[in-house]
Coordinates of C-alpha atoms in Angstrom, one line a residue:
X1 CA -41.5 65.0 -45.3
X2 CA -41.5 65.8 -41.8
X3 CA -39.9 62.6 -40.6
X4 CA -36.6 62.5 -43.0
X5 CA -36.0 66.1 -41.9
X6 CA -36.0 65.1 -38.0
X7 CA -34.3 61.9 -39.2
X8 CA -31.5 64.2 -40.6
X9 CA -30.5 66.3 -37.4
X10 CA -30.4 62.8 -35.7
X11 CA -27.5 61.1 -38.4
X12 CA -25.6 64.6 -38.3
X13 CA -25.3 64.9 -34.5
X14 CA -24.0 60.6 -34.6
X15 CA -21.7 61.2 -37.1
X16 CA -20.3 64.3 -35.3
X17 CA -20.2 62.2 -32.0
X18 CA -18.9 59.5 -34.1
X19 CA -16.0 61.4 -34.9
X20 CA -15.4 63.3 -31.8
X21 CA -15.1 59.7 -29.6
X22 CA -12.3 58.6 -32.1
X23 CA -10.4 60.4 -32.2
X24 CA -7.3 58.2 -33.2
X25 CA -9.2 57.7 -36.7
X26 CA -6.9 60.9 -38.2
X27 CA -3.7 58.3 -37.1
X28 CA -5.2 55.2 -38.7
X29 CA -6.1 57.5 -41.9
X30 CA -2.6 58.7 -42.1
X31 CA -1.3 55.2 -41.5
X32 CA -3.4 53.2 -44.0
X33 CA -2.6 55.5 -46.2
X34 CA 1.1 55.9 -46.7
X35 CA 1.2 52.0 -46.1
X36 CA -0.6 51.4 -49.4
X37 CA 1.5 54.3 -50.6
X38 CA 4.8 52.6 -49.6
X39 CA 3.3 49.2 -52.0
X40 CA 2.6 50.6 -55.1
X41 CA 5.4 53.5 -55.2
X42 CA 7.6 50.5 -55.1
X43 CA 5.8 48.2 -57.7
X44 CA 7.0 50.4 -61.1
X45 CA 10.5 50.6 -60.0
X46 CA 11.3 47.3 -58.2
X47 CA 12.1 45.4 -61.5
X48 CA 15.0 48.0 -62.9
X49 CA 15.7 48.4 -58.9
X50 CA 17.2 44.5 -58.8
X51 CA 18.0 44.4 -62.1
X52 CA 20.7 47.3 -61.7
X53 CA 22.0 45.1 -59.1
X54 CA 22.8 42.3 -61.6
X55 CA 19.3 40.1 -60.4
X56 CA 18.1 38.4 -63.2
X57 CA 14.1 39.2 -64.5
X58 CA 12.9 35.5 -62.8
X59 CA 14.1 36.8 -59.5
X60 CA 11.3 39.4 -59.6
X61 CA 8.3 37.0 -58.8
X62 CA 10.2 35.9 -55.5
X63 CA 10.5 39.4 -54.4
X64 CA 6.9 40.5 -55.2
X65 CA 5.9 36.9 -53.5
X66 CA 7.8 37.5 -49.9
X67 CA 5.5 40.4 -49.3
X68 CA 2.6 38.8 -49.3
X69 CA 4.4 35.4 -47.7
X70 CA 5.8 38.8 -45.0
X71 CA 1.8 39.5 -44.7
X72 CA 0.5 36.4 -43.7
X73 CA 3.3 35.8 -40.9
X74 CA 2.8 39.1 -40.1
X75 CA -1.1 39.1 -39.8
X76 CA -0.6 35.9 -37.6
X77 CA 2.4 36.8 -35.4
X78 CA 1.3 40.5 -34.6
X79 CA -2.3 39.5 -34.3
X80 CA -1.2 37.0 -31.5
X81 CA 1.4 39.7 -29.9
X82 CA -1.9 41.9 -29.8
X83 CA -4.2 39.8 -28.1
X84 CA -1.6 38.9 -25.5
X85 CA -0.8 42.6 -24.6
X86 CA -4.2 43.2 -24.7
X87 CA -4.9 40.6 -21.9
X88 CA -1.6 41.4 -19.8
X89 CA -0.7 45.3 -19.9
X90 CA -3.3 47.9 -18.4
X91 CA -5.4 50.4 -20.1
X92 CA -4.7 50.9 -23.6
X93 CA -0.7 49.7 -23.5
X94 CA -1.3 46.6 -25.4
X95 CA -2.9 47.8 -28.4
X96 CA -0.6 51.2 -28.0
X97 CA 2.4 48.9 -27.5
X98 CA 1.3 46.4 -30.6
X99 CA 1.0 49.5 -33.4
X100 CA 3.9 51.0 -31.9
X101 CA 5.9 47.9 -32.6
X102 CA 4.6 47.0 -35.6
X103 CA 5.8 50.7 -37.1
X104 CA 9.1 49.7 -35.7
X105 CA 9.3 46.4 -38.0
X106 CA 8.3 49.2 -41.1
X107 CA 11.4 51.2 -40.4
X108 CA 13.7 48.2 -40.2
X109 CA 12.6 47.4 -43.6
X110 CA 12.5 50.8 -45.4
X111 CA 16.2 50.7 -43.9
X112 CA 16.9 47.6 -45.4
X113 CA 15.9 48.4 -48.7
X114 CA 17.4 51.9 -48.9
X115 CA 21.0 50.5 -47.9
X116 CA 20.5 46.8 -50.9
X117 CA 21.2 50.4 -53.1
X118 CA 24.0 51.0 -51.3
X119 CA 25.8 47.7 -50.9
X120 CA 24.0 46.4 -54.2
X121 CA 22.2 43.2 -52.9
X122 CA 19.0 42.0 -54.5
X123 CA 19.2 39.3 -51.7
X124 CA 18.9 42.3 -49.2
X125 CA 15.9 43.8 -51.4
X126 CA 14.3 40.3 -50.8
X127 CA 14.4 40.2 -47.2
X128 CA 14.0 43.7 -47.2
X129 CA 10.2 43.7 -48.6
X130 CA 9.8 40.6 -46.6
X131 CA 10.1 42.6 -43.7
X132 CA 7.9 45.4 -45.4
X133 CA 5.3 42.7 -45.4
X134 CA 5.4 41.9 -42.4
X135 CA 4.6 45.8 -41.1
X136 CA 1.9 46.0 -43.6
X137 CA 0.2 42.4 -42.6
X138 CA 0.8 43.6 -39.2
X139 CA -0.4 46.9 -39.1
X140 CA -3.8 45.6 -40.8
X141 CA -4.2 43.3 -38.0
X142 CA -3.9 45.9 -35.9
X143 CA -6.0 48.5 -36.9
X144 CA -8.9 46.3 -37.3
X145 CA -8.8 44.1 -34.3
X146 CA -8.6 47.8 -32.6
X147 CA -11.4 49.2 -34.4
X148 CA -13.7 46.2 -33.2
X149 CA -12.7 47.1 -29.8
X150 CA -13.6 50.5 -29.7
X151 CA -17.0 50.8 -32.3
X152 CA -20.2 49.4 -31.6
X153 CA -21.0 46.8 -33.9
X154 CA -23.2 49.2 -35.6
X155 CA -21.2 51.1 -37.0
X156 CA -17.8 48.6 -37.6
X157 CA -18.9 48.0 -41.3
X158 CA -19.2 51.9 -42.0
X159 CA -15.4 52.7 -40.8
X160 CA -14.1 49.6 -41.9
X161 CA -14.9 51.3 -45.7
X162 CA -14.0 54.7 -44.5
X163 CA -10.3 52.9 -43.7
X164 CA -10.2 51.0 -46.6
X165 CA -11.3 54.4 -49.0
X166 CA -7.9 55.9 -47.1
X167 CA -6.3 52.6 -48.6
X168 CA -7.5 52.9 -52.2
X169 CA -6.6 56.1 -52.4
X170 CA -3.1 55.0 -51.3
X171 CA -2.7 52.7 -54.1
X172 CA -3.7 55.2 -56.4
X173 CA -1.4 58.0 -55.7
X174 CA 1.8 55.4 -55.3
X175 CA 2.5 55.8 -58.4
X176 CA 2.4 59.2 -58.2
X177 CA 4.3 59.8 -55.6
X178 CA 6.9 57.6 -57.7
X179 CA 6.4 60.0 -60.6
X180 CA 8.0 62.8 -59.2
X181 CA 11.3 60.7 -58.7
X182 CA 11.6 59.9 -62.0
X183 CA 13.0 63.3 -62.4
X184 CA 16.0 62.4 -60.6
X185 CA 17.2 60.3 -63.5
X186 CA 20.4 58.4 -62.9
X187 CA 21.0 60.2 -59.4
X188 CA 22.0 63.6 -57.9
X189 CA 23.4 63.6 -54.2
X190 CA 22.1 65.5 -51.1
X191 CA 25.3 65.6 -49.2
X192 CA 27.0 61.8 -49.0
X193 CA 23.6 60.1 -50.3
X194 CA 22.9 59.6 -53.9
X195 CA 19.5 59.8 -55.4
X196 CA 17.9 58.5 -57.6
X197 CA 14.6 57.4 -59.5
X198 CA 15.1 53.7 -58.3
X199 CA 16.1 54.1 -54.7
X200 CA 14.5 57.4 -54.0
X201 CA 10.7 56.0 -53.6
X202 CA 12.5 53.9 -50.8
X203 CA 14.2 56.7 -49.3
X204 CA 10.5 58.0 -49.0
X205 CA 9.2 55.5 -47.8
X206 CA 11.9 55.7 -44.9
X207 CA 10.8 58.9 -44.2
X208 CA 7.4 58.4 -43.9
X209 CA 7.9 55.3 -41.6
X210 CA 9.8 57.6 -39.4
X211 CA 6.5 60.2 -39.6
X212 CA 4.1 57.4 -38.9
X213 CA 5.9 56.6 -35.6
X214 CA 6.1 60.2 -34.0
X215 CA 1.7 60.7 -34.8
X216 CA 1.0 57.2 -33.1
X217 CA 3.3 58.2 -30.5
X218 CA 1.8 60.9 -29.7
X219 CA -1.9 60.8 -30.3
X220 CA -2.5 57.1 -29.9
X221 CA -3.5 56.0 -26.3
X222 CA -4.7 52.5 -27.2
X223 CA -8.2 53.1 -25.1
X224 CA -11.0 50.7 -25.6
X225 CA -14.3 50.3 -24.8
X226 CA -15.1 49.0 -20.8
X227 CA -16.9 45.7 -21.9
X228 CA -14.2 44.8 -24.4
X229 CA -11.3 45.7 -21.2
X230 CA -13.3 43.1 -19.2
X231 CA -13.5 40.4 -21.5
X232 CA -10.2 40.5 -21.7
X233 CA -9.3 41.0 -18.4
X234 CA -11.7 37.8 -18.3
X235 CA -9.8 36.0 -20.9
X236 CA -6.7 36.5 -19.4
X237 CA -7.5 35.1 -16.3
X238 CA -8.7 31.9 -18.0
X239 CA -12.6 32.4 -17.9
X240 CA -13.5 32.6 -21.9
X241 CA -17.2 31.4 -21.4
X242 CA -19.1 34.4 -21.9
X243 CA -16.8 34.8 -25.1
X244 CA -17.9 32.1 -26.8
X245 CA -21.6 31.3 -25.6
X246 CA -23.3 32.8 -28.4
X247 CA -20.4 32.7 -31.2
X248 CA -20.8 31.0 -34.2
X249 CA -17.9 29.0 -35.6
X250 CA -19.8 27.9 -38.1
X251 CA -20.4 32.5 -39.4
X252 CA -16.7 32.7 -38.5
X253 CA -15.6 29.9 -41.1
X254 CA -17.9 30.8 -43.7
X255 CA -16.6 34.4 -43.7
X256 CA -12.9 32.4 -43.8
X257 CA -14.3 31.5 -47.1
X258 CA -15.5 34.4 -48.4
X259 CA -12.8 36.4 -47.7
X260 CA -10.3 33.7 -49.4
X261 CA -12.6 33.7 -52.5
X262 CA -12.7 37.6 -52.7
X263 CA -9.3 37.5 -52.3
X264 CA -8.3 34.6 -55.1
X265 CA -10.3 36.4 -57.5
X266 CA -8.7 39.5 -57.0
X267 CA -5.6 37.9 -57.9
X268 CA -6.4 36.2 -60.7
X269 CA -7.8 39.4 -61.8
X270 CA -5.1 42.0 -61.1
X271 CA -2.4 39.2 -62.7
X272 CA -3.5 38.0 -65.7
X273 CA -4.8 41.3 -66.7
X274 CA -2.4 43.0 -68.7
X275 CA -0.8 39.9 -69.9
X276 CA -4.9 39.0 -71.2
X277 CA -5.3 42.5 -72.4
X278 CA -2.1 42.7 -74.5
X279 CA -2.5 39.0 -76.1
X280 CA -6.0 39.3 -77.2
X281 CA -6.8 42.9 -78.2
X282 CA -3.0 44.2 -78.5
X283 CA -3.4 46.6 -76.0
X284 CA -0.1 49.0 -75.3
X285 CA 1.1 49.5 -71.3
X286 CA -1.0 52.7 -71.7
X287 CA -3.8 51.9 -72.1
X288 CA -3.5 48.6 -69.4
X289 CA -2.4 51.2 -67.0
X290 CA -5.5 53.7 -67.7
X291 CA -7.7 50.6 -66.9
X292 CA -5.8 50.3 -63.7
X293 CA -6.6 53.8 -62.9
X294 CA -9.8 53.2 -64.0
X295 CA -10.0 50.1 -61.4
X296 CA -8.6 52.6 -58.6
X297 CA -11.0 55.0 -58.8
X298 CA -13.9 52.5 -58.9
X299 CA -12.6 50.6 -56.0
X300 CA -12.5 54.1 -54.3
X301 CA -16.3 55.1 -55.1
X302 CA -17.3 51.2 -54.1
X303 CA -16.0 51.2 -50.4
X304 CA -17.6 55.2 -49.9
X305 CA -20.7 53.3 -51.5
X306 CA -20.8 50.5 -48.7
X307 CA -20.2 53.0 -45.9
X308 CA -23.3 54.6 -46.8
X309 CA -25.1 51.3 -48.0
X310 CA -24.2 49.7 -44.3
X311 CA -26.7 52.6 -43.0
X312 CA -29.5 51.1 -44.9
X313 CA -28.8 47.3 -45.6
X314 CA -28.2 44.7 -42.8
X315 CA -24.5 43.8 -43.1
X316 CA -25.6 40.2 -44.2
X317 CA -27.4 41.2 -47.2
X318 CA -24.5 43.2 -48.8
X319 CA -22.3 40.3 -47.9
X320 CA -24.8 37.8 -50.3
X321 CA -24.9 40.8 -52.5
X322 CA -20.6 41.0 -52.9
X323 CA -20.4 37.2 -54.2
X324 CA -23.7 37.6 -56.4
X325 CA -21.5 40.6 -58.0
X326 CA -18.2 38.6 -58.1
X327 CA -20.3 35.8 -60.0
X328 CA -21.4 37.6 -62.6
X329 CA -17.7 38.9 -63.0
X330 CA -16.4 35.8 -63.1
X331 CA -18.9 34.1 -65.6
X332 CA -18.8 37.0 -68.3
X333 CA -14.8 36.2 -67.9
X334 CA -15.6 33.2 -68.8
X335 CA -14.6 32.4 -73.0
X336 CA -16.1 29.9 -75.1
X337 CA -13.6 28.1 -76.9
X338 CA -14.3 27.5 -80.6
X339 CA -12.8 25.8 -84.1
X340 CA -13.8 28.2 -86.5
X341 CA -13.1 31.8 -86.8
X342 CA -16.2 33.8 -86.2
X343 CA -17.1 35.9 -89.2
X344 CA -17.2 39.7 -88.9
X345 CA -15.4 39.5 -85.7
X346 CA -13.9 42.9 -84.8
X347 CA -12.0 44.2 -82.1
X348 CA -11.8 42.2 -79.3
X349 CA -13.5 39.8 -81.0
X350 CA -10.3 37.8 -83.0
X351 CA -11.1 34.7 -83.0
X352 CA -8.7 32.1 -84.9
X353 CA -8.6 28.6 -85.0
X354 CA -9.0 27.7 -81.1
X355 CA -9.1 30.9 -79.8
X356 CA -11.5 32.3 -77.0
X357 CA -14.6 34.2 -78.3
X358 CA -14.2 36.8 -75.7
X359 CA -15.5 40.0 -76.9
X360 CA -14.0 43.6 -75.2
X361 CA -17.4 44.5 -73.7
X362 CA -17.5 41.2 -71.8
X363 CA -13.7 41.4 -70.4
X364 CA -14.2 45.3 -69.9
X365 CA -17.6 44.5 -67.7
X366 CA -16.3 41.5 -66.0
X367 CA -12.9 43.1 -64.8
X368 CA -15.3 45.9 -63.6
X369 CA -18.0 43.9 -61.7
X370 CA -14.9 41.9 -59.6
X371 CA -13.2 45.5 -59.5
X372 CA -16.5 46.2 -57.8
X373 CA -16.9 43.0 -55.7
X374 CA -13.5 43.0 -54.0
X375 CA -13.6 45.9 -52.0
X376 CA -17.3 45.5 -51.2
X377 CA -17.1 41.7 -50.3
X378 CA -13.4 42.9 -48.0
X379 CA -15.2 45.5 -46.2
X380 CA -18.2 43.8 -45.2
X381 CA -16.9 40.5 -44.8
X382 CA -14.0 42.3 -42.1
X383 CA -17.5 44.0 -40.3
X384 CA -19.7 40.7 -40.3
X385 CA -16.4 38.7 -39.2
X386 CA -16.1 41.6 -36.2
X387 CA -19.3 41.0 -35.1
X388 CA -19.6 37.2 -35.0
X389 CA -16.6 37.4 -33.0
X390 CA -17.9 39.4 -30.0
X391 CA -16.6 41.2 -27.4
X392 CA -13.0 40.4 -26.2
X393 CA -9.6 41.1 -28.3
X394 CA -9.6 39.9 -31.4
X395 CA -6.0 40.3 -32.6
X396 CA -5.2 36.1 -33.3
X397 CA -8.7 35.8 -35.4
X398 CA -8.1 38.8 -37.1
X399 CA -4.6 37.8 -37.9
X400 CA -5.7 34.7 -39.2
X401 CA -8.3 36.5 -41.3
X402 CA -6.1 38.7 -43.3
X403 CA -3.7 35.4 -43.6
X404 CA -6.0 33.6 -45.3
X405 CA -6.7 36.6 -47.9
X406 CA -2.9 36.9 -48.4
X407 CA -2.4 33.3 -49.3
X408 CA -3.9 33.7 -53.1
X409 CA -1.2 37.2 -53.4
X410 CA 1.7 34.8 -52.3
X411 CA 0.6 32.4 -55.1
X412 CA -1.0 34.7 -57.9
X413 CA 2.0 35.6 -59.3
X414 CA 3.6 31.9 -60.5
X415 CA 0.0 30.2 -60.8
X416 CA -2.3 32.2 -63.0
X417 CA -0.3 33.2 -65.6
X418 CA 1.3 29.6 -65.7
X419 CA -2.6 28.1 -66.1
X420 CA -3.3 31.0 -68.9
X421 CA -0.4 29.4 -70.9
X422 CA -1.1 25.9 -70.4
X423 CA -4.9 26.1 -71.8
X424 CA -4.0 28.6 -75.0
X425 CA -4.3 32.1 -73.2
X426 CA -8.2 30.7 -72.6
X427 CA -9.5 32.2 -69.6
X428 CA -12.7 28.9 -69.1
X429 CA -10.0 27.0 -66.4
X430 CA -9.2 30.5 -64.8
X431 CA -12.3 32.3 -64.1
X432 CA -14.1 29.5 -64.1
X433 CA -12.4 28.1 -61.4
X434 CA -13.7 31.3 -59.7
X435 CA -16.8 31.3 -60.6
X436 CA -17.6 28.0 -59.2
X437 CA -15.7 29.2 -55.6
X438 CA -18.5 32.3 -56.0
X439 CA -21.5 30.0 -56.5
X440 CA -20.1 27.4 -53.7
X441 CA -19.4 30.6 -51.3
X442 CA -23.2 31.9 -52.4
X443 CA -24.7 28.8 -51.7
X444 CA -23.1 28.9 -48.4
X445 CA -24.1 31.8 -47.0
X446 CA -27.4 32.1 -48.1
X447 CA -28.0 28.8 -46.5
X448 CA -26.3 29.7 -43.0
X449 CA -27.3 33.1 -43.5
X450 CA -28.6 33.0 -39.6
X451 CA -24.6 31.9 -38.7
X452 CA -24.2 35.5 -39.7
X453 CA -25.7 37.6 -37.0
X454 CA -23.5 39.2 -34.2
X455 CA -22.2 37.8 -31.7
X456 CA -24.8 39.7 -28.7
X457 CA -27.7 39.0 -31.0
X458 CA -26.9 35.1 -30.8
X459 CA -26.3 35.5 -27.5
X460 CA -29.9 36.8 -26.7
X461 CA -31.1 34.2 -29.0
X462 CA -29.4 31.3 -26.7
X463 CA -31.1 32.7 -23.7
X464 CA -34.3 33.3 -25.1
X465 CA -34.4 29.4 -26.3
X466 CA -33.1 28.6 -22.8
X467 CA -35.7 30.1 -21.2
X468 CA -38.5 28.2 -23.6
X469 CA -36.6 25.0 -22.8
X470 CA -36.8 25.7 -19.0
X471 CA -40.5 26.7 -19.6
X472 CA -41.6 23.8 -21.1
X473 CA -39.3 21.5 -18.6
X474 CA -41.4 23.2 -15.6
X475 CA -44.8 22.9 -17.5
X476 CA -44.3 19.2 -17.8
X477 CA -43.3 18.8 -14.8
X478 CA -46.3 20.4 -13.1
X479 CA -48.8 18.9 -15.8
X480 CA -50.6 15.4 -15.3
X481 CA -48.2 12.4 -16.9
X482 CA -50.0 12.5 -20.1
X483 CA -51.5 8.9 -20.8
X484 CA -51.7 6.6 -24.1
X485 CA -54.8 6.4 -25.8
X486 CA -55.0 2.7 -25.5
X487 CA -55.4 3.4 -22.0
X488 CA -57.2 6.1 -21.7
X489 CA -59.7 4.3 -23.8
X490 CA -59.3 1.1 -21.2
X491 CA -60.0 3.3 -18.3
X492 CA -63.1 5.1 -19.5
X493 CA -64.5 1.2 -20.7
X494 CA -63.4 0.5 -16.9
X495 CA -65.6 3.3 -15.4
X496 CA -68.9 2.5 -17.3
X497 CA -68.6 -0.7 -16.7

């Protein structure tokens, strides 16, 4: 009893110090946040939004597409921009000059797609969100390639779920930011600009771009930690030994994997959902948008869940733990197709000719358990990722990173549902396509579940079996050559002789 209540003080005064060293962590949250805001305020309103311009329905998968395409360029392109200014400017400049720049390309696009209202150019809201992608893809990039720079790798895990609770929470109160413009109706003017409910949550969006610029302007230096500044310093001058001595590729390209499963599921999931929902248990928008606020809020109790569980748990574990979750998702998503209709089947439960026997309590407890999965496998995948990589910047690997997990959002939208249709609205092919990307990832890890450590813990390992090897080298070297029995036996023969 005595211990957890010395134990207490001791958590209290980190976290306080925690807090007080970072103190750019009030930008980031303010960042993250009205970023996600600015993706799901448009979502509701970007179908009517080009099809008031004359854009026909099919162009909407194109538009929704280029801002995941805009993420992965932009993970790659300002990751790379961010470990080169890292390694050239002094002090903090690079990473101040790489956010600041990033913002920059946010307000372009806001711009854009408040004036396609104006001129009335779907083509312009294309490039337009495009652009917005590549801010967001960016600015992700960013924030976590920063946040490995500053926080010990103890602590990485925690605030990467503390910035991604700021980024549920965005997604969840887009839409009802975008609420309060439907008021606005067909449009009322504030001096020469027109209003309205379909170009006012861009308008907002323009505003709080504008915002976002001014607080990282003036509260965010770019400062890192001293070992991280001379890594780079050594990196830029050519000399990336100590980098890489004790990382392993083979924990950097497993967590690739992860993150791309985590990421393909998530997809699947949040696409084929309400069509699913509506074709087998008639479901109206209502109640497929109550399960989506259902899904925010238990995406937002998961990540405050890992930053307490990375106090307890080694970041490995949780990471087994994520794709153990996902797989039971996936498999209890999984129908069973059959021939006859099952008798007494009810709700959820319709079942005729070769339809999937998938009951509601299975689809409602799968779409939880990979609602759960998904922000637990992102968060601690992005920590254990952090930590294999070591010190130095880690812009480009980052950037790569969130590339990969933006590849199955660039293609979600015109492969799932097209695979749903193909095989009867059956979900076997989708999720079980899933589940066996789960079980390969699982079998992975746990196997190279040593590839997982950090990067200074493999490091110490390398030296320690270094210094065996030399040890044994100088022990045989002072020793007697050791002989062969045969001779041995020859020699003592010899001597009685």
């Amino acid at each position: 009893m005595g211990g957890a209540n010395e134990v207490t003080p001791l958590l209290n005064g980190a976290k306080e110090k925690l807090q007080k060293q970072h103190k750019w962590l009030p930008t980031f949250f303010f960042n993250i946040f009205f970023a996600c805001v600015s993706f799901s305020i448009i979502m509701p309103s970007l179908a009517p939004y080009i099809m008031q311009m004359g854009a026909p329905l099919d162009f909407l998968p194109w538009v929704v597409a280029v801002y995941s395409g805009g993420e992965i360029l932009g993970s790659l392109v300002f990751g790379w921009i961010y470990e080169k200014s890292f390694q050239v400017l002094p002090g903090g400049q690079g990473p101040r000059l790489s956010m600041i720049s990033c913002i920059v390309v946010g307000l372009v696009g806001s711009a854009m797609y408040v004036v396609a209202d104006w001129i009335e150019s779907p083509w312009l809201v294309f490039w337009a969100r495009g652009v917005q992608g590549l801010w967001t893809g960016g600015q992700q990039c960013i924030e976590q390639a920063y946040l490995s720079a500053v926080v010990e790798k103890e602590n990485r895990t925690e605030l990467t779920a503390t910035l991604s609770s700021f980024a549920v929470l965005g997604f969840i109160m887009g839409p009802s930011f975008g609420a309060l413009f439907a008021g606005l109706g067909d449009g009322v003017y504030v001096g020469p600009i027109e209003l309205n409910m379909y170009n006012a949550p861009g308008i907002f969006i323009f505003g709080v771009t504008v915002i976002m610029l001014v607080i990282t302007l003036a509260n965010f230096d770019g400062s890192v930690r001293e070992d991280v500044k001379q890594a780079a310093e050594a990196a830029g001058n050519g000399d990336a030994t100590g980098l890489v001595a004790g990382r392993s590729y083979v924990g950097l390209y497993i967590c690739l994997w992860i993150f791309f499963v985590h990421y393909y599921s998530f997809a699947v999931q949040e696409t084929v959902t309400t069509p699913l929902a509506m074709h087998l248990y008639d479901w109206t928008p209502l109640e497929v948008n109550l399960l989506f606020v259902g899904a925010g809020l238990l995406s937002l109790l998961t990540s405050l869940c890992v930053k307490y569980l990375t106090r307890v748990f080694a970041d490995s574990t949780l990471l087994v733990f994520s794709l153990v979750v996902g797989l039971a998702g996936c498999v209890l998503l999984v129908d069973v197709p059959v021939e006859e209709p099952v008798k007494g089947a009810g709700y959820g439960n319709r079942v005729h000719g070769d339809q999937p026997s998938l009951s509601l309590w299975r689809f409602l407890v799968g779409f939880a358990l990979i609602t759960v999965a998904f922000p637990f496998g992102r968060n601690v995948t992005l920590g254990v990722f952090s930590n294999v990589l070591g010190p130095g910047p880690q812009g480009l690997w980052m950037g790569v990173m969130l590339a990969v997990g933006a590849i199955p959002r660039t293609l979600g939208p015109f492969s799932a549902i097209w695979v749903l249709e193909e095989v009867n609205w059956q979900t076997y092919l989708e999720f079980g396509s899933c589940a066996i990307l789960f079980m390969v990832g699982l079998m992975v890890a746990v196997t190279f579940l040593q590839h997982l450590k950090a990067h200074e813990d493999e490091e110490k390992a390398l030296l320690v079996r270094k210094s065996r090897s030399a040890h044994s080298q100088e022990w045989a070297q002072d020793s007697p050559a050791p002989r062969s029995p045969m001779l041995s036996r020859r020699s003592s023969s010899m001597s009685i002789e």
